[in-house]
Coordinates of C-alpha atoms in Angstrom, one line a residue:
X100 CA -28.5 40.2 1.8
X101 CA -29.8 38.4 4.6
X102 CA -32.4 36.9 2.1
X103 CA -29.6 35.5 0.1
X104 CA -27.4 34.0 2.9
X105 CA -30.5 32.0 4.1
X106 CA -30.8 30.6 0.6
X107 CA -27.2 29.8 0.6
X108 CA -27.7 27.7 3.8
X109 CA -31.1 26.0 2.7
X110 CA -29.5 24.8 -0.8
X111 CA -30.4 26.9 -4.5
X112 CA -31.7 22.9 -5.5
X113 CA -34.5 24.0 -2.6
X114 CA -35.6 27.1 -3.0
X115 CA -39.2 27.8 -1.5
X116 CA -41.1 31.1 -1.8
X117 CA -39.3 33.5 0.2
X118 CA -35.8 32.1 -0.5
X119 CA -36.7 32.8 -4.7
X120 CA -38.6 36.2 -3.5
X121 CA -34.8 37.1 -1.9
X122 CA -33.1 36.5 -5.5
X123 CA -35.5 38.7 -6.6
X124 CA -35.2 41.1 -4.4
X125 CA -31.6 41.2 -4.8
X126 CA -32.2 41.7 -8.7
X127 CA -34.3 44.3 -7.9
X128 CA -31.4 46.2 -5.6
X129 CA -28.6 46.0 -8.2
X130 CA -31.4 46.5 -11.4
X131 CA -29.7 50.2 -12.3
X132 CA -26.1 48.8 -11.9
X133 CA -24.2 47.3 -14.6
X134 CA -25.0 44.0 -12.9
X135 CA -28.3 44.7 -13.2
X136 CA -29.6 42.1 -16.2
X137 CA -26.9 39.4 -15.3
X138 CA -28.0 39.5 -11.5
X139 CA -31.9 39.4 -12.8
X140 CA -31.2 36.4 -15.7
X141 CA -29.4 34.7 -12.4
X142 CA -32.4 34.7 -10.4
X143 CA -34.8 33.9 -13.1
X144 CA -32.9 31.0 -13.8
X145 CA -31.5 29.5 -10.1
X146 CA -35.4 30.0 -9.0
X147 CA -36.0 27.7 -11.9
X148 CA -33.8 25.1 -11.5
X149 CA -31.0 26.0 -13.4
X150 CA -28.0 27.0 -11.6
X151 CA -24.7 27.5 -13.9
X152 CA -21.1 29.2 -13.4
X153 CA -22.1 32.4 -14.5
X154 CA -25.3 32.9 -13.0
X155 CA -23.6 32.1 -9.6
X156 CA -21.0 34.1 -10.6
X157 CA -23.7 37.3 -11.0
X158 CA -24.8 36.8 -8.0
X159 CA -21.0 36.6 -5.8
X160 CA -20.8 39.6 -7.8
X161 CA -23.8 41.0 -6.6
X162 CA -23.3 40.2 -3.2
X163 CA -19.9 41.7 -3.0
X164 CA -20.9 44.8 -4.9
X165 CA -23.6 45.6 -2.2
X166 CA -21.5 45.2 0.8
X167 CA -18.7 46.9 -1.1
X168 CA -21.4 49.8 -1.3
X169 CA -21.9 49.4 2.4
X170 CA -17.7 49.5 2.8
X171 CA -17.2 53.0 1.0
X172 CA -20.1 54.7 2.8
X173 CA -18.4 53.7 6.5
X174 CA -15.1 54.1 5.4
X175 CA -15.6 57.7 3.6
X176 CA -17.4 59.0 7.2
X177 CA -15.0 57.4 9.1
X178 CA -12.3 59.8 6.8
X179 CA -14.2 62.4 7.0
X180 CA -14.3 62.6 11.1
X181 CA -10.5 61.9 11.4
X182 CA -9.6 64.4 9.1
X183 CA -8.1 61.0 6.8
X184 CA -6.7 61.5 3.1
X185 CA -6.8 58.4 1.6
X186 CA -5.4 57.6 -2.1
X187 CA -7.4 56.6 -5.3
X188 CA -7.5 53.0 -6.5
X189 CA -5.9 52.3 -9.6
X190 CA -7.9 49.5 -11.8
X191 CA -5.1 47.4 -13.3
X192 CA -5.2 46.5 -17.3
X193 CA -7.1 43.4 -17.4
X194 CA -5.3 40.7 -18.4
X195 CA -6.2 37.8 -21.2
X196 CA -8.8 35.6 -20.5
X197 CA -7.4 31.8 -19.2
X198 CA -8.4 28.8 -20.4
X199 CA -11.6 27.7 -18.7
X200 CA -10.7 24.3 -17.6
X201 CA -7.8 23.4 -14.9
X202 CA -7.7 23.7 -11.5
X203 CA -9.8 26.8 -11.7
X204 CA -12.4 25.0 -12.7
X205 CA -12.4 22.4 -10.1
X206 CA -12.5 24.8 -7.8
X207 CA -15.8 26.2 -9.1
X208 CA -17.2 23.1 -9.9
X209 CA -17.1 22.4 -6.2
X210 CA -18.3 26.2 -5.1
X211 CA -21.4 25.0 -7.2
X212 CA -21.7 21.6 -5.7
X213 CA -21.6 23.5 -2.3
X214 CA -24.2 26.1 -4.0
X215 CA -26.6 23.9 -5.0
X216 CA -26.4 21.5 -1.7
X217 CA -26.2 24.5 0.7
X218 CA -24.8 24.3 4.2
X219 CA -27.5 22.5 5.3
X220 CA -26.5 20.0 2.8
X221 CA -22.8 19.3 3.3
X222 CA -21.6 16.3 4.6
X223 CA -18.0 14.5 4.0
X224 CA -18.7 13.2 0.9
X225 CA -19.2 16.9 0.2
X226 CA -16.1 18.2 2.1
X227 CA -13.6 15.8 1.2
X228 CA -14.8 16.6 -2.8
X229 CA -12.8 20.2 -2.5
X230 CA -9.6 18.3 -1.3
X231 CA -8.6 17.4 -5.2
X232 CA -9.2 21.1 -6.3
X233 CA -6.8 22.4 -3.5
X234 CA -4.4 20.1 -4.4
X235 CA -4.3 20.9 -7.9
X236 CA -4.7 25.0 -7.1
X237 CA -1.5 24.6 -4.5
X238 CA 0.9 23.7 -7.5
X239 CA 0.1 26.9 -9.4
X240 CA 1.6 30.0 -6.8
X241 CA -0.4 32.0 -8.6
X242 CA -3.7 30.6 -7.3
X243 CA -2.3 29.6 -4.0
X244 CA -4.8 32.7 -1.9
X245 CA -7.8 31.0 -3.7
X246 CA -6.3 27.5 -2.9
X247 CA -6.3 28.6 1.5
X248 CA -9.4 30.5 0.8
X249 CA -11.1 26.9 -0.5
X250 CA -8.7 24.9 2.2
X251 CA -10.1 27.2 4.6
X252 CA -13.8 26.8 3.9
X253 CA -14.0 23.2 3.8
X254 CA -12.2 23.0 7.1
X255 CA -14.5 24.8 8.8
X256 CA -17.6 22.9 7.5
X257 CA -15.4 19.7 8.0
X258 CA -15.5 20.8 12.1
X259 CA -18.9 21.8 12.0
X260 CA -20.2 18.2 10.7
X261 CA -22.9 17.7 10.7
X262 CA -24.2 20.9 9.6
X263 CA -27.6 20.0 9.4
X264 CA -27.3 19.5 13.4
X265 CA -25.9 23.0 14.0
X266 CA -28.4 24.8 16.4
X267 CA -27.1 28.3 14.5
X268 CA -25.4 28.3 11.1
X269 CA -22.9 31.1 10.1
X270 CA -24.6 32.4 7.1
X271 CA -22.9 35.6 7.0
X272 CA -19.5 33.9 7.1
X273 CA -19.6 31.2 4.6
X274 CA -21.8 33.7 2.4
X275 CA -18.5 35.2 2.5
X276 CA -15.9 33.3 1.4
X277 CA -18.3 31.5 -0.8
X278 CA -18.5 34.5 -2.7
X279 CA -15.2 35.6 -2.5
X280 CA -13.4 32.4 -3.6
X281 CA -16.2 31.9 -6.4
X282 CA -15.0 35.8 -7.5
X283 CA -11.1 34.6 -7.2
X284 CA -11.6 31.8 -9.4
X285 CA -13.2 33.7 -12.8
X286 CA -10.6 33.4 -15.3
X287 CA -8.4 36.4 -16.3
X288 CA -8.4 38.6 -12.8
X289 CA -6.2 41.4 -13.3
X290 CA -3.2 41.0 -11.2
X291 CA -2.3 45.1 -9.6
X292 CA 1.8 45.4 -9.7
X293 CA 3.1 46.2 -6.6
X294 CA 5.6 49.4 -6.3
X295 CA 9.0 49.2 -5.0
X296 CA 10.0 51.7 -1.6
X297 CA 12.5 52.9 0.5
X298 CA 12.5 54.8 4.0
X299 CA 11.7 54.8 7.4
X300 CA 9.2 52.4 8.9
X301 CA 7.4 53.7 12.1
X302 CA 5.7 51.0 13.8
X303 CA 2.0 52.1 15.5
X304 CA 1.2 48.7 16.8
X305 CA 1.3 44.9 16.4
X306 CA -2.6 42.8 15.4
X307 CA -1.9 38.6 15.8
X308 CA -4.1 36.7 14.0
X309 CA -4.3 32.9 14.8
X310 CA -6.0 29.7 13.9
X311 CA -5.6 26.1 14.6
X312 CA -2.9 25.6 11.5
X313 CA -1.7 29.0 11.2
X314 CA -0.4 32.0 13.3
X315 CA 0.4 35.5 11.6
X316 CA 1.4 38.8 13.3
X317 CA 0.4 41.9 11.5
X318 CA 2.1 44.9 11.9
X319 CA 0.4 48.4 11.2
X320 CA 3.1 51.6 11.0
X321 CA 4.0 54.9 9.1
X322 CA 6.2 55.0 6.2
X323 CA 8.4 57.8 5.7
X324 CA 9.5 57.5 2.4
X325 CA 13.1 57.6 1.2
X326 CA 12.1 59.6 -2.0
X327 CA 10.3 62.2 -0.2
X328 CA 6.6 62.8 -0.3
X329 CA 3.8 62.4 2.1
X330 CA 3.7 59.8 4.8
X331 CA 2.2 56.6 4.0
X332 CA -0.5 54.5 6.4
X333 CA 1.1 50.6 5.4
X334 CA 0.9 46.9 6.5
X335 CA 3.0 44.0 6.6
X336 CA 2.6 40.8 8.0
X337 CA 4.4 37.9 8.8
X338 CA 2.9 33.9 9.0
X339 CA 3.8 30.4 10.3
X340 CA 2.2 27.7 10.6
X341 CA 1.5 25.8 13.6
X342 CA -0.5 23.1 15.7
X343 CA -3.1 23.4 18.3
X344 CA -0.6 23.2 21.4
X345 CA 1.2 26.4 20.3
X346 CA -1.1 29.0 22.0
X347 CA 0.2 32.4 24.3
X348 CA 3.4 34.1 24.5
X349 CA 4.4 30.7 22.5
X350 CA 3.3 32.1 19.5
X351 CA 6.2 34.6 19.0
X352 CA 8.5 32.0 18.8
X353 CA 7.1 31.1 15.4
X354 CA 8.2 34.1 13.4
X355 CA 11.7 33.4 14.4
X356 CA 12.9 34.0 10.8
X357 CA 12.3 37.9 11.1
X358 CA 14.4 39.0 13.7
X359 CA 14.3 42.6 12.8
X360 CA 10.4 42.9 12.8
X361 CA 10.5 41.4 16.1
X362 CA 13.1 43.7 17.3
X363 CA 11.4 46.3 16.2
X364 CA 8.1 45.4 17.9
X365 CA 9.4 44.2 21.6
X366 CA 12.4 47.3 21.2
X367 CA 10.2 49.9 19.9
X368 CA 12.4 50.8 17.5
X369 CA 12.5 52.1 13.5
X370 CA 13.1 50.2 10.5
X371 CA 15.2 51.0 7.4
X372 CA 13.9 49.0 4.8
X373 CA 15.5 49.3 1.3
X374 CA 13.5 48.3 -1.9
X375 CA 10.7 46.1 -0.6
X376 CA 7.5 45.6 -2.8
X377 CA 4.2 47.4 -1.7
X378 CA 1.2 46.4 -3.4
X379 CA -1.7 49.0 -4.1
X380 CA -3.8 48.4 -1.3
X381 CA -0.7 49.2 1.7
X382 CA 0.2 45.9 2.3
X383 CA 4.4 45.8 2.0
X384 CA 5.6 42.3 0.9
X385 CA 7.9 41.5 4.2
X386 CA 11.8 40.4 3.6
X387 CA 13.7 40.5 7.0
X388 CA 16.9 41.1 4.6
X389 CA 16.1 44.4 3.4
X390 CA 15.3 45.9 6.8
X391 CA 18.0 47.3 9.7
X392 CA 17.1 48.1 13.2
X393 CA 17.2 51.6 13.5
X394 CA 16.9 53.8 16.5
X395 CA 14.2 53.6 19.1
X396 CA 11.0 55.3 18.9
X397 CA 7.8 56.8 20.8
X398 CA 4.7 55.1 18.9
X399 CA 2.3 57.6 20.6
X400 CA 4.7 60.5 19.6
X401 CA 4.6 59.0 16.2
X402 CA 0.7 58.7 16.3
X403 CA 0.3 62.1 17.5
X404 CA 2.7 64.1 14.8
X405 CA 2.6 61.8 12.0
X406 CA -0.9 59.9 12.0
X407 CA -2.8 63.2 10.9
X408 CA -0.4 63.7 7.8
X409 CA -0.3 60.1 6.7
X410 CA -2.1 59.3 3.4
X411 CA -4.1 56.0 3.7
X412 CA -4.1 53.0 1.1
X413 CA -6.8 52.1 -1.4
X414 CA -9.1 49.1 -0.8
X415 CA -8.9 47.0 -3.8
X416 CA -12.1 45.8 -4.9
X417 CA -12.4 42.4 -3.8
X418 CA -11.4 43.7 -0.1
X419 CA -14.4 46.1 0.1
X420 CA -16.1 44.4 2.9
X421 CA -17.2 46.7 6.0
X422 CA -15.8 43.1 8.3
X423 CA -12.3 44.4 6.9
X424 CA -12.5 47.7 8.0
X425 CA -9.1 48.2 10.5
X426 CA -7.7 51.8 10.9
X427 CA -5.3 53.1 13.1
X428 CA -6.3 55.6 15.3
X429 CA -4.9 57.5 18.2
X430 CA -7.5 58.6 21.2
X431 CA -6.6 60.3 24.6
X432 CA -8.3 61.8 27.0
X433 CA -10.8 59.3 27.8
X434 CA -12.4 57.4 30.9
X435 CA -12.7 53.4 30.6
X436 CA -14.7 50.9 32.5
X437 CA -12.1 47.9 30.3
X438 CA -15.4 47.5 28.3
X439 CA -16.1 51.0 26.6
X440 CA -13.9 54.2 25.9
X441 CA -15.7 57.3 27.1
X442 CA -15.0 60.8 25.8
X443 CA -16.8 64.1 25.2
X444 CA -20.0 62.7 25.9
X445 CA -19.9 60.0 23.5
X446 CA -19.1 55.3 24.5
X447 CA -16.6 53.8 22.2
X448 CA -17.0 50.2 22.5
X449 CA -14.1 48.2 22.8
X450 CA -12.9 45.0 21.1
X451 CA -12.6 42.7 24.2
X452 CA -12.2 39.7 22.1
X453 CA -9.6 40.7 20.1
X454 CA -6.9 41.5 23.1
X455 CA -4.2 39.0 22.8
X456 CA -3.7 36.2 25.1
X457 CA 0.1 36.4 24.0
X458 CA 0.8 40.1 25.2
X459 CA 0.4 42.8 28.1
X460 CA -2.6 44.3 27.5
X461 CA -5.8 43.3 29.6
X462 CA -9.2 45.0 30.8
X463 CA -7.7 46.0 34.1
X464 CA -5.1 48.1 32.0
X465 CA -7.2 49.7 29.9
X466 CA -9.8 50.8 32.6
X467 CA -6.9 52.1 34.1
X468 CA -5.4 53.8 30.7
X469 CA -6.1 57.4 29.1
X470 CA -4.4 57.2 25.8
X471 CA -4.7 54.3 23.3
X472 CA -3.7 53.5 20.1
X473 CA -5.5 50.9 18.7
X474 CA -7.8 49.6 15.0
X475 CA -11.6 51.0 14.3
X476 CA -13.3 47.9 13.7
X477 CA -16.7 48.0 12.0
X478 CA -19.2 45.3 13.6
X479 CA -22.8 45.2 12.1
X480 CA -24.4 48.9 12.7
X481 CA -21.6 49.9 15.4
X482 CA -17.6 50.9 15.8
X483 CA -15.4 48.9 18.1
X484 CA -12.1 49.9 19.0
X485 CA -9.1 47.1 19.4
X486 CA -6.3 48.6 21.6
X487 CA -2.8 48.1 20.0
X488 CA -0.9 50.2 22.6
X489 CA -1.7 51.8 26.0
X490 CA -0.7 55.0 28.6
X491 CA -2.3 54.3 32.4
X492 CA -1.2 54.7 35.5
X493 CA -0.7 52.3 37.8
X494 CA -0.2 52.4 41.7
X495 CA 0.4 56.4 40.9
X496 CA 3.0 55.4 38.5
X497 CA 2.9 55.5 34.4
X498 CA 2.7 52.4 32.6
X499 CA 2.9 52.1 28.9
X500 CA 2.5 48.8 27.2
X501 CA 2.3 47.4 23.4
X502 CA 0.8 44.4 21.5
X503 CA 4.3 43.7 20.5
X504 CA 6.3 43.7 23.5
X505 CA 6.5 40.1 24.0
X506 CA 8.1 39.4 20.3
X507 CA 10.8 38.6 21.7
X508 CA 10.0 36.7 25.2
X509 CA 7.5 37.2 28.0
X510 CA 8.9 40.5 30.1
X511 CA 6.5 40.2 32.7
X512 CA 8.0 38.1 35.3
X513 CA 5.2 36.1 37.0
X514 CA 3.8 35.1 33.2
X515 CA 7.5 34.0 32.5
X516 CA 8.0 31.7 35.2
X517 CA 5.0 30.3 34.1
X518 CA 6.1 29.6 30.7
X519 CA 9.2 28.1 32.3
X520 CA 7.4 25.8 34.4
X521 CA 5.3 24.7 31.4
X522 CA 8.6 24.3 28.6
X523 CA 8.4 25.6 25.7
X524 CA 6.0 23.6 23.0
X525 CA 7.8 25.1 20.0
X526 CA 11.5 23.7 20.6
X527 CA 10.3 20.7 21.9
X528 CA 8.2 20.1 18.5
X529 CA 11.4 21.4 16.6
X530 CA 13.2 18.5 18.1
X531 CA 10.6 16.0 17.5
X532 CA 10.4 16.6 13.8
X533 CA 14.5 17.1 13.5
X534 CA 14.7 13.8 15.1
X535 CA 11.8 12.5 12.8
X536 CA 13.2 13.8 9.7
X537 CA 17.1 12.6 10.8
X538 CA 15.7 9.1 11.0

């Protein structure tokens, strides 16, 4: 894999020895799959100068079918430690093949371009060439993740210029979405129908996400379905977009058009949610109008009775990545330095960079907690664990804080008058552009 990433940077148009010896090897790897002869005709041919859609498309395929591999084996131990039942995926009926031109194929016209040039190679010219086959994917909803995903990608390298001057190139990461938006734009993916539930929502814990442009807040919980049955691990997640002055607590003021997920999160408290759509792989389709504040609720309570029973999600295919490995766990008992987890003999590192700037938690709270719920992360050859919620004590007294608690304003005082002194960035921009759009 690392073979192939290096190739990717260099450029297919200059492959030397090693980087054609890494095609081969990769040939070699997935010779007794089903992917086998197309993944060996692809190398053959790239290493010879001729790189089409198809053999590219062998070798995304390739790629993702060997870090799926990787995927299954970490998330079927990590199952089998925690005692996890998780559900079987479903393949959908494929559907009829689409035409081949269209925006689809601009898209991969430019995923070859890229290809062929390699990160190395990418300059504006380059960059600017995948703003025509955005456009074009953006008017078609169906094709609008494919359409971020290229957005995405050419923004970053767009930052980076010039590439060729970066001291260290990330391979891995480009590998990726190269090979994921290459797989997105094939003709004729099936589309998996989503399922329509009812019930109690128990939420464990909230995970932000943010980015220059956009700002989403992910929330992990326990449904307790109206229909009876098991209960179910799920997702939702809610997004806005923003600029770069929006950073901290300010953040929460984006969401402001789901008022009952953020009561939920800052109140600790249940959702009803009536007929929402959850696709296959756990991920509910959010829609603020189907879902009433219940009553409030213990998330570690909920973690300790109901976590153990819940039945996890499938990982549709395309998701199979060990980078998107993020499971709710409960662990107690423990002694922390704020770096590592220590229990039972055994160090659980922890996720420093992923505790939010826009809530409570902080090092000096977990070294000080004993309970934690919080995402097993899979990073390289090792498990990290990102606290969502915490138990300490503090000054002799107990102190339990959430990822969430901020949804709906700062509650710790000195950080609020902070914000105060500072305005808020999100209503003065809401004026800016009323007053913009008014004129």
């Amino acid at each position: 894999m690392a073979g192939l990433d290096a190739a990717l940077g260099d450029g297919l148009a200059r492959l030397d020895g090693e980087r054609a010896a890494a095609l081969t090897d990769l040939a070699a790897a997935l010779a007794a799959s089903p992917l086998g002869p197309a993944v060996a005709e692809a190398a053959e041919k790239i290493a010879a100068g001729s790189v089409t859609d198809e053999h590219l498309a062998a070798l995304a395929g390739a790629r993702t079918a060997l870090f799926g591999a990787l995927h299954d084996a970490d998330l079927a131990a990590l199952d089998a430690a925690l005692g996890r039942t998780r559900a079987e995926w479903r393949e959908p009926a494929a559907e009829a093949p689409a035409p081949g031109g269209g925006p689809l194929a601009g898209g991969r016209s430019w995923l070859r371009e890229l290809a062929i040039a390699g990160w190395r190679g990418v300059g504006p010219d380059l960059v600017s060439a995948a703003d025509q086959a955005v456009e074009a994917l953006l008017a078609d909803p169906a094709r609008r993740r494919l359409a971020v995903l290229l957005d995405g990608l050419a923004a970053e390298q767009r930052a980076a210029s010039p590439v060729a001057a970066m001291e260290r190139l990330p391979l891995r990461r480009w590998a990726d979405l190269w090979a994921r938006a290459l797989l997105l734009a094939r003709e004729g993916e099936p589309a998996a129908p989503a399922e329509t539930v009812s019930g109690r929502l128990l939420i464990l814990g909230a995970d932000a996400h943010e980015h220059g442009t956009v700002a989403q807040v992910q929330a992990h919980a326990i449904l307790e379905p109206a229909a009876g049955g098991p209960p179910r691990l799920v997702r939702t997640a809610v997004s806005a977009g923003k600029v770069d002055t929006i950073t901290g607590p300010a953040v929460w003021r984006l969401p402001h058009r789901h008022p009952a997920l953020l009561a939920a999160l800052a109140e600790r408290r249940a959702l009803e949610i009536a007929e929402l759509p959850l696709l296959p792989g756990g991920d509910l389709l959010w829609d603020d109008t189907r879902a009433t504040v219940g009553e409030p609720t213990d998330p570690f309570a909920t973690a300790r009775v109901l976590l153990p029973l819940a039945v996890a999600p499938p990982v549709p295919p395309l998701e199979r990545h060990p980078v998107r490995i993020a499971e709710p766990v409960l662990v107690e008992g423990y002694g922390s330095d704020g770096v590592t987890l220590g229990l039972d003999g055994i160090t659980l590192p922890l996720d420093a960079r992923r505790l939010p700037a826009r809530g409570p938690l902080t090092p000096r709270l977990v070294a000080a907690s004993s309970a934690c719920i919080g995402l097993l992360r899979r990073d390289g050859d090792r498990w990290l664990l990102q606290p969502l919620a915490l138990q300490a004590t503090v000054k002799r007294a107990p102190v339990e804080a959430h990822s969430g608690d901020w949804a709906l304003g700062v509650t710790d005082p000195r950080i609020a008058k902070a914000e105060a002194r500072a305005g808020d960035p999100v209503a003065v921009l809401r004026e800016r552009a009323g007053r913009l759009l008014r004129k």
